[in-house]
Short mmCIF file of C-alpha atoms in Angstrom, two decimals:
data_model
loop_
_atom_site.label_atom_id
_atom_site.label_comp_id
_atom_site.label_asym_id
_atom_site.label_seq_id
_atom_site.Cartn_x
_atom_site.Cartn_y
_atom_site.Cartn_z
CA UNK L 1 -11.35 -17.61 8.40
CA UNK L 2 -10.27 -16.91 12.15
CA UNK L 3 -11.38 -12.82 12.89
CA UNK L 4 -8.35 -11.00 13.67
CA UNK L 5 -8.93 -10.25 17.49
CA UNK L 6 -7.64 -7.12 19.32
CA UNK L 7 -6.93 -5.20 16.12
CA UNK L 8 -8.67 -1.51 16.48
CA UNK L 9 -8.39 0.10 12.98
CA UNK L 10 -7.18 -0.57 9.16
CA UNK L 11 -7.18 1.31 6.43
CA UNK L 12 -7.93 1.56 2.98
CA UNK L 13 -5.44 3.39 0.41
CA UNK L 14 -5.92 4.55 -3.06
CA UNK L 15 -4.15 6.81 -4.77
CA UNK L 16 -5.57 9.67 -6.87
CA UNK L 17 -3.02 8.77 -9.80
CA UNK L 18 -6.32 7.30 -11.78
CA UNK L 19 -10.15 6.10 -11.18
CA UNK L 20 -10.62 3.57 -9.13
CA UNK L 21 -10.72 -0.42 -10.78
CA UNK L 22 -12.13 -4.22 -9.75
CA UNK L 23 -8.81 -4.32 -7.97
CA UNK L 24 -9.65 -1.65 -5.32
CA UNK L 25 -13.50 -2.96 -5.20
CA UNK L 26 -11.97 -5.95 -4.22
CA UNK L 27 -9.76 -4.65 -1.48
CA UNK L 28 -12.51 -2.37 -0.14
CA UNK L 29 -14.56 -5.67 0.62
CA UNK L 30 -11.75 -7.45 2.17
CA UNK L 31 -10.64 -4.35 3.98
CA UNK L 32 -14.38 -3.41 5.42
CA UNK L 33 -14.74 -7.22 5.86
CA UNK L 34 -11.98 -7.83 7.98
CA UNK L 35 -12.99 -4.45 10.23
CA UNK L 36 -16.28 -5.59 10.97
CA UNK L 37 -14.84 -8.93 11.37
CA UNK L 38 -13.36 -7.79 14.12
CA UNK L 39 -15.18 -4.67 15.39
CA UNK L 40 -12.39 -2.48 13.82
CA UNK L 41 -12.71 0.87 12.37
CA UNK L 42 -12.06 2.40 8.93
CA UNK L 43 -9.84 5.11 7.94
CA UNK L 44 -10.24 6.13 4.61
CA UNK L 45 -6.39 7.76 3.38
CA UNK L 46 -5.90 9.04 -0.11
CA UNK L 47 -1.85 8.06 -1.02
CA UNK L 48 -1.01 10.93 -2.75
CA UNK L 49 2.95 11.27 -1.88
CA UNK L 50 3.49 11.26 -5.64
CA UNK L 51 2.75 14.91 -6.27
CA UNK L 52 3.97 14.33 -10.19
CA UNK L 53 1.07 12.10 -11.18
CA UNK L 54 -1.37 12.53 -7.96
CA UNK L 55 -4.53 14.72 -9.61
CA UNK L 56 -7.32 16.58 -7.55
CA UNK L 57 -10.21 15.07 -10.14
CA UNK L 58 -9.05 11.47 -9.56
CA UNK L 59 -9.10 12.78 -5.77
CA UNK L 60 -13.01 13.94 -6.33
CA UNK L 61 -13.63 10.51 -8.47
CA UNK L 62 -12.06 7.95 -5.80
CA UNK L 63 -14.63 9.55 -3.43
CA UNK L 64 -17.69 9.43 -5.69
CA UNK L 65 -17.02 5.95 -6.47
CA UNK L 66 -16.87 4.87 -2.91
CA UNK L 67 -20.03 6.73 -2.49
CA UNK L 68 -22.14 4.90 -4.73
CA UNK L 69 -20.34 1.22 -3.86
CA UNK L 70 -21.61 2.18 -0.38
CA UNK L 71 -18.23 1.89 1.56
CA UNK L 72 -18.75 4.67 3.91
CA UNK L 73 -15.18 4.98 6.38
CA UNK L 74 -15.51 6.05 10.12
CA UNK L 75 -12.42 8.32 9.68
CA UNK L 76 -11.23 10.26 7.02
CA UNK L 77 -10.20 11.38 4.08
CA UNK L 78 -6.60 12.05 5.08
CA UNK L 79 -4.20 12.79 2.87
CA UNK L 80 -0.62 11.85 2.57
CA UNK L 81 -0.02 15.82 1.43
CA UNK L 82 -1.45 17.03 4.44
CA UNK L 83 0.97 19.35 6.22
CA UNK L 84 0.74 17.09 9.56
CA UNK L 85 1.55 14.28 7.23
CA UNK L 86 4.75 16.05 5.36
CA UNK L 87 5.87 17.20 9.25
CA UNK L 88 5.57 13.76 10.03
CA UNK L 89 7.80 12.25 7.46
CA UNK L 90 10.81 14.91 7.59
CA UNK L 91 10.65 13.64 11.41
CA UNK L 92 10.86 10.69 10.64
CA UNK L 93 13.73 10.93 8.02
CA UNK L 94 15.64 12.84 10.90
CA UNK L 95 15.13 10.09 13.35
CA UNK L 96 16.76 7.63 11.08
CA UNK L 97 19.89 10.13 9.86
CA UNK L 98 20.15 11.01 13.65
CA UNK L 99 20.69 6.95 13.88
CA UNK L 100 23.21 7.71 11.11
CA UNK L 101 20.75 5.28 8.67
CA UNK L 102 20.56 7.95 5.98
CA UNK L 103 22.13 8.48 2.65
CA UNK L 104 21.94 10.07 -0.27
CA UNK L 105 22.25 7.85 -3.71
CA UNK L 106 22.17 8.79 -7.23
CA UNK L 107 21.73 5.28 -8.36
CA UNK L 108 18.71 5.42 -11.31
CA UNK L 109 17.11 2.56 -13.07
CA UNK L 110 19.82 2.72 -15.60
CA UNK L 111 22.54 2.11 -13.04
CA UNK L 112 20.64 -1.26 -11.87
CA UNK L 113 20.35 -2.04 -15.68
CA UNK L 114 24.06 -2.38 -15.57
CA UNK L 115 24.35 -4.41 -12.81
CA UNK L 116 22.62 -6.66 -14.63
CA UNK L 117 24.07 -7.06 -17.72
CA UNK L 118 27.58 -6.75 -16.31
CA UNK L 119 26.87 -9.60 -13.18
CA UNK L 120 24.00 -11.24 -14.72
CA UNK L 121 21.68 -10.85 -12.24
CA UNK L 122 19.40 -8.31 -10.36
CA UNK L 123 21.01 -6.38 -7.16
CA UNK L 124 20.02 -7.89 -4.02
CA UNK L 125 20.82 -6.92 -0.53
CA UNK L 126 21.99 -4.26 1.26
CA UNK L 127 23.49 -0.81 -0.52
CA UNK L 128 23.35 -0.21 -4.12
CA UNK L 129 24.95 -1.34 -7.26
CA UNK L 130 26.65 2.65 -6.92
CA UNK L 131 27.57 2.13 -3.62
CA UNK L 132 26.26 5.57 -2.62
CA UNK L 133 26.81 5.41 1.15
CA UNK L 134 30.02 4.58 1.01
CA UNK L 135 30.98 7.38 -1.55
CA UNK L 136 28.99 9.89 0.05
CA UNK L 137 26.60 11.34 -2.38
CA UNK L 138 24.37 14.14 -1.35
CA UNK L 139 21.64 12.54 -3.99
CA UNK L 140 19.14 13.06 -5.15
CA UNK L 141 17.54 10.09 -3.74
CA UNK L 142 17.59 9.60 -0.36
CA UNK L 143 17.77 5.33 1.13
CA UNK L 144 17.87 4.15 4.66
CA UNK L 145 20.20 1.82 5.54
CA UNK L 146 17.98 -0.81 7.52
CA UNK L 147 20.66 -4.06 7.10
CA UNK L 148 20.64 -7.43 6.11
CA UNK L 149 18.56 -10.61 7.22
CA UNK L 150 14.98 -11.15 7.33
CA UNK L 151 11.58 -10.49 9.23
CA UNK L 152 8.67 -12.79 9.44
CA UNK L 153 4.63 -12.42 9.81
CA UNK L 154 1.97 -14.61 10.79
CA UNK L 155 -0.34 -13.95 7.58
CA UNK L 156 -3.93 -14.19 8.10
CA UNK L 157 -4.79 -15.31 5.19
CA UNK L 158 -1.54 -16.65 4.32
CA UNK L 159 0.36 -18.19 7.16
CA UNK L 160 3.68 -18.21 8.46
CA UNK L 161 5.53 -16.04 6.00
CA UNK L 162 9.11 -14.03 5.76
CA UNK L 163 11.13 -12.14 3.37
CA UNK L 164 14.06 -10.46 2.29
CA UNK L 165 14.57 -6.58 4.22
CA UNK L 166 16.59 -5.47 1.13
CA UNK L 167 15.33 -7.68 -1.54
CA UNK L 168 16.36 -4.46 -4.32
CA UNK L 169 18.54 -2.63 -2.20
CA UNK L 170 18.12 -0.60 0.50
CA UNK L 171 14.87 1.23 0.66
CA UNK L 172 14.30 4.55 -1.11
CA UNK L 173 12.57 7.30 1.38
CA UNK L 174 12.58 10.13 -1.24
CA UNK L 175 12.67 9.92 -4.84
CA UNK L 176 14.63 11.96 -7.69
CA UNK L 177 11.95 14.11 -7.46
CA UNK L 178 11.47 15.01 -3.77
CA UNK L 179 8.45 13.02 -2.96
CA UNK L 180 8.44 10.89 0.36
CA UNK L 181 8.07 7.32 -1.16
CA UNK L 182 5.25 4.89 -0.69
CA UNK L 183 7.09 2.52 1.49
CA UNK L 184 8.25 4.77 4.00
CA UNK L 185 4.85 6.96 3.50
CA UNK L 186 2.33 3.60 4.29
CA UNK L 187 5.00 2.50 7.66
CA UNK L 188 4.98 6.48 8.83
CA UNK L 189 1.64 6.60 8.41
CA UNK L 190 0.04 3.05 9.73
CA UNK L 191 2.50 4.10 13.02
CA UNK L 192 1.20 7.47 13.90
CA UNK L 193 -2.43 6.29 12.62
CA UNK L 194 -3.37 3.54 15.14
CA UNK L 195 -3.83 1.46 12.35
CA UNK L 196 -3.11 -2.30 13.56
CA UNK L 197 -4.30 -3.96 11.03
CA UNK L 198 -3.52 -3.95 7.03
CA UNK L 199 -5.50 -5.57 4.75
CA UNK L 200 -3.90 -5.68 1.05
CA UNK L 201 -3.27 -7.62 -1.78
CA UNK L 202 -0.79 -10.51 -2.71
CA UNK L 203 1.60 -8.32 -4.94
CA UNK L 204 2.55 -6.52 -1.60
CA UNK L 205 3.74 -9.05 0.13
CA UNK L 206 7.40 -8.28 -0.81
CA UNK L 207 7.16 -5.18 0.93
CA UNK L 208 5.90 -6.25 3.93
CA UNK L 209 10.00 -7.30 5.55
CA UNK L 210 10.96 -3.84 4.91
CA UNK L 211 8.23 -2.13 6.25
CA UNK L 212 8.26 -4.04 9.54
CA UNK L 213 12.19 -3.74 10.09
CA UNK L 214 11.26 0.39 8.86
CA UNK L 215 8.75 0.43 11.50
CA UNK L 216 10.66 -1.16 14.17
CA UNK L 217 13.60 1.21 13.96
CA UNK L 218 10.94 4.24 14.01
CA UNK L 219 9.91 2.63 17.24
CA UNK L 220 6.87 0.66 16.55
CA UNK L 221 7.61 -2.52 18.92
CA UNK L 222 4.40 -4.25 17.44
CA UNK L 223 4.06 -4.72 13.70
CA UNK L 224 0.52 -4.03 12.68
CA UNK L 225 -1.14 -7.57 11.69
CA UNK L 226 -1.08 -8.50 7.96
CA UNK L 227 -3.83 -10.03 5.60
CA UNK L 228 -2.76 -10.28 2.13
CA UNK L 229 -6.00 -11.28 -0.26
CA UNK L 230 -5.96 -12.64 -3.83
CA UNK L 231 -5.42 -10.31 -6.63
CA UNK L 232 -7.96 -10.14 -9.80
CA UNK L 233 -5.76 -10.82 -12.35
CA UNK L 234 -6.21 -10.50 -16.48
CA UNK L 235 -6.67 -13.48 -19.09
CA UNK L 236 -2.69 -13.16 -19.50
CA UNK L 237 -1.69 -13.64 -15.31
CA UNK L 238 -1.27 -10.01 -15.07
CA UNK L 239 -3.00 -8.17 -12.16
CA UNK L 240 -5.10 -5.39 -13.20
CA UNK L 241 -3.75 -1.63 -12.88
CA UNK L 242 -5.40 1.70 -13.24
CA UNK L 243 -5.07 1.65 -17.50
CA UNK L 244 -7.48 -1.00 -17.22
CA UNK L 245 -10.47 0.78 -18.90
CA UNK L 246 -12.87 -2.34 -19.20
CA UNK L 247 -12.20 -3.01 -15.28
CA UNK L 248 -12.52 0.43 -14.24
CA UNK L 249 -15.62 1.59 -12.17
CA UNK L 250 -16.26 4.17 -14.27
CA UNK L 251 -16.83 2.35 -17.24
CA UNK L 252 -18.78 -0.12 -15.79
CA UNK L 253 -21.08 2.39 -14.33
CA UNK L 254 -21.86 3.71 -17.88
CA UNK L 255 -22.02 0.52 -19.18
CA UNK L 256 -25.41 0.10 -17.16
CA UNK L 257 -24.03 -2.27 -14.27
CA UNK L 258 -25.67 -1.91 -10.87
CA UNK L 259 -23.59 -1.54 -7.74
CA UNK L 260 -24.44 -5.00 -6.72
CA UNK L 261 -23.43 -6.63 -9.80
CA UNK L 262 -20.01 -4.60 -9.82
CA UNK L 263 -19.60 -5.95 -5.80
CA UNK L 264 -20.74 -9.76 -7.22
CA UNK L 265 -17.39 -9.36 -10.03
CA UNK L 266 -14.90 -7.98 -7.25
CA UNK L 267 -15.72 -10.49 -4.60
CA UNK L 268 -16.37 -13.95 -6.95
CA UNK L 269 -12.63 -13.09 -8.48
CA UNK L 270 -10.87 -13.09 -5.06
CA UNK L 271 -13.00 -15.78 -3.20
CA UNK L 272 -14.45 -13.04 -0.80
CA UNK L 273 -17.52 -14.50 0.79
CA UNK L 274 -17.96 -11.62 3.38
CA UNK L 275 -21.08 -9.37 3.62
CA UNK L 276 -21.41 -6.71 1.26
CA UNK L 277 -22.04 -2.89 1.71
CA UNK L 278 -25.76 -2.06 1.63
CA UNK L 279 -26.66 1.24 -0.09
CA UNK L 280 -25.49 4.03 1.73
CA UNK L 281 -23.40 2.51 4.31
CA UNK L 282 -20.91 0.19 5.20
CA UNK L 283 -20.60 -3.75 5.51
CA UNK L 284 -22.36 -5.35 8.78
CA UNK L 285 -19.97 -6.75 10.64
CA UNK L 286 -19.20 -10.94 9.99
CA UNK L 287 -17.32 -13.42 9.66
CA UNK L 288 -14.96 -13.86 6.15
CA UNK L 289 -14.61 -17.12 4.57
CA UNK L 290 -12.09 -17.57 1.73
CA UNK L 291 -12.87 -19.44 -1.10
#
């Protein structure tokens, strides 16, 4: 696995909407992997846009559990709720409606239900099935209007990859409820961060087109570098989500298993063969091989 040269600084993400699972051990490794890899740094941002189902003890839990892993970041905690970060995205929301990219839509998961059963298939491209924009509804959500076509990324662990920019539709930047959205949260962010580098897993790679149009328009003229890693997934194909009790570090720390052995299940499910965190601080820096 070629080290990703020139990149500066990635990131990893969580979000306080539950404990921390094999999933984000996983990512941690291949995040603080690929760093080292390449002599990058660390920031350590809790995603907690989603003020509805974001909690302060999952906050407290994500850190403790990082803690005794041994992932130590060189930068952070930030969080998404910060008041730099909120300034930051109502900028950024009035760059794009001062490019006239900005609409409000009252489209909800019903109204793409219909779509369906009335054209027999799922919305794709530009707009919405409502056709918000062009009626000119004040919301409640809020899209961006980024056009058709496609974008492309050299993947590092993937290859030569591209995608759809409005595989669903155009992108969402606020919800019904008035949160910022994770899409347009993660491209604000990575942009004003430094971070040049995102490592993440496979069932993100969808979102990677919009993002890099997104950034592009905001004014980033080079995308941050992508590595997409293998998901662990369940006995049924599924990936593994926070309601994952059996999988979730908590539980496996009262079931008795040491950190080491909770690192060994994370890293043999993905094919990570990249050093390990030590106790009490962070992976040396080395190569990454991919099983």
């Amino acid at each position: 696995m070629p080290i990703v040269t020139g990149a500066t600084r990635t990131r990893f993400a969580p979000a306080p909407t539950g404990r921390l699972h094999l999933g984000h051990v996983a990512n941690a490794l291949w995040t603080w992997g690929f760093a080292r890899a390449a002599g990058a740094s660390v920031l350590l941002r809790i995603e907690d846009h989603d003020r509805q189902r974001s909690h302060a003890t999952f906050d407290r839990a994500i850190l403790d559990d990082l803690d005794w892993l041994g992932f130590i970041a060189d930068a952070g905690p930030v969080r998404q709720s910060d008041p730099d970060a909120q300034a930051a995205y109502a900028a950024a929301s009035r760059k794009l409606a001062d490019q006239a990219l900005v609409y409000g839509c009252d489209c909800s998961r019903a109204t793409f239900a219909r779509w369906h059963t009335t054209h027999g298939a799922t919305w794709s491209g530009p707009g919405c099935p409502g056709g918000c924009r062009e009626r000119g509804v004040a919301g409640p959500v809020l899209r961006v209007a980024l056009g058709a076509g496609v974008e492309g990324w050299i993947d590092e662990l993937l290859g030569m990859r591209s995608g759809p920019v409005a595989s669903g539709g155009d992108l969402p930047i606020r919800d019904r409820h008035g949160n910022w959205t994770y899409g347009f949260c993660v491209t604000v962010d990575d942009q004003r961060q430094g971070v040049d580098l995102v490592v993440r897993g496979q069932d993100l790679l969808e979102a990677t087109p919009v993002q890099i149009r997104l950034g592009r328009v905001l004014g980033r003229a080079v995308p941050a570098t992508f590595a997409h890693h293998p998901l662990i997934r369940r006995a049924d194909g599924s990936k593994l989500s926070k309601s994952d009790g059996d999988t979730g570090i908590e539980a496996l720390r009262a079931a008795g298993l040491t950190r080491e052995a909770v690192l060994a299940r994370a890293a043999d499910a993905t094919g990570y063969r990249g050093e390990r965190p030590s106790s009490g601080a962070g992976p040396d820096r080395s190569s990454i091989s991919h099983a």
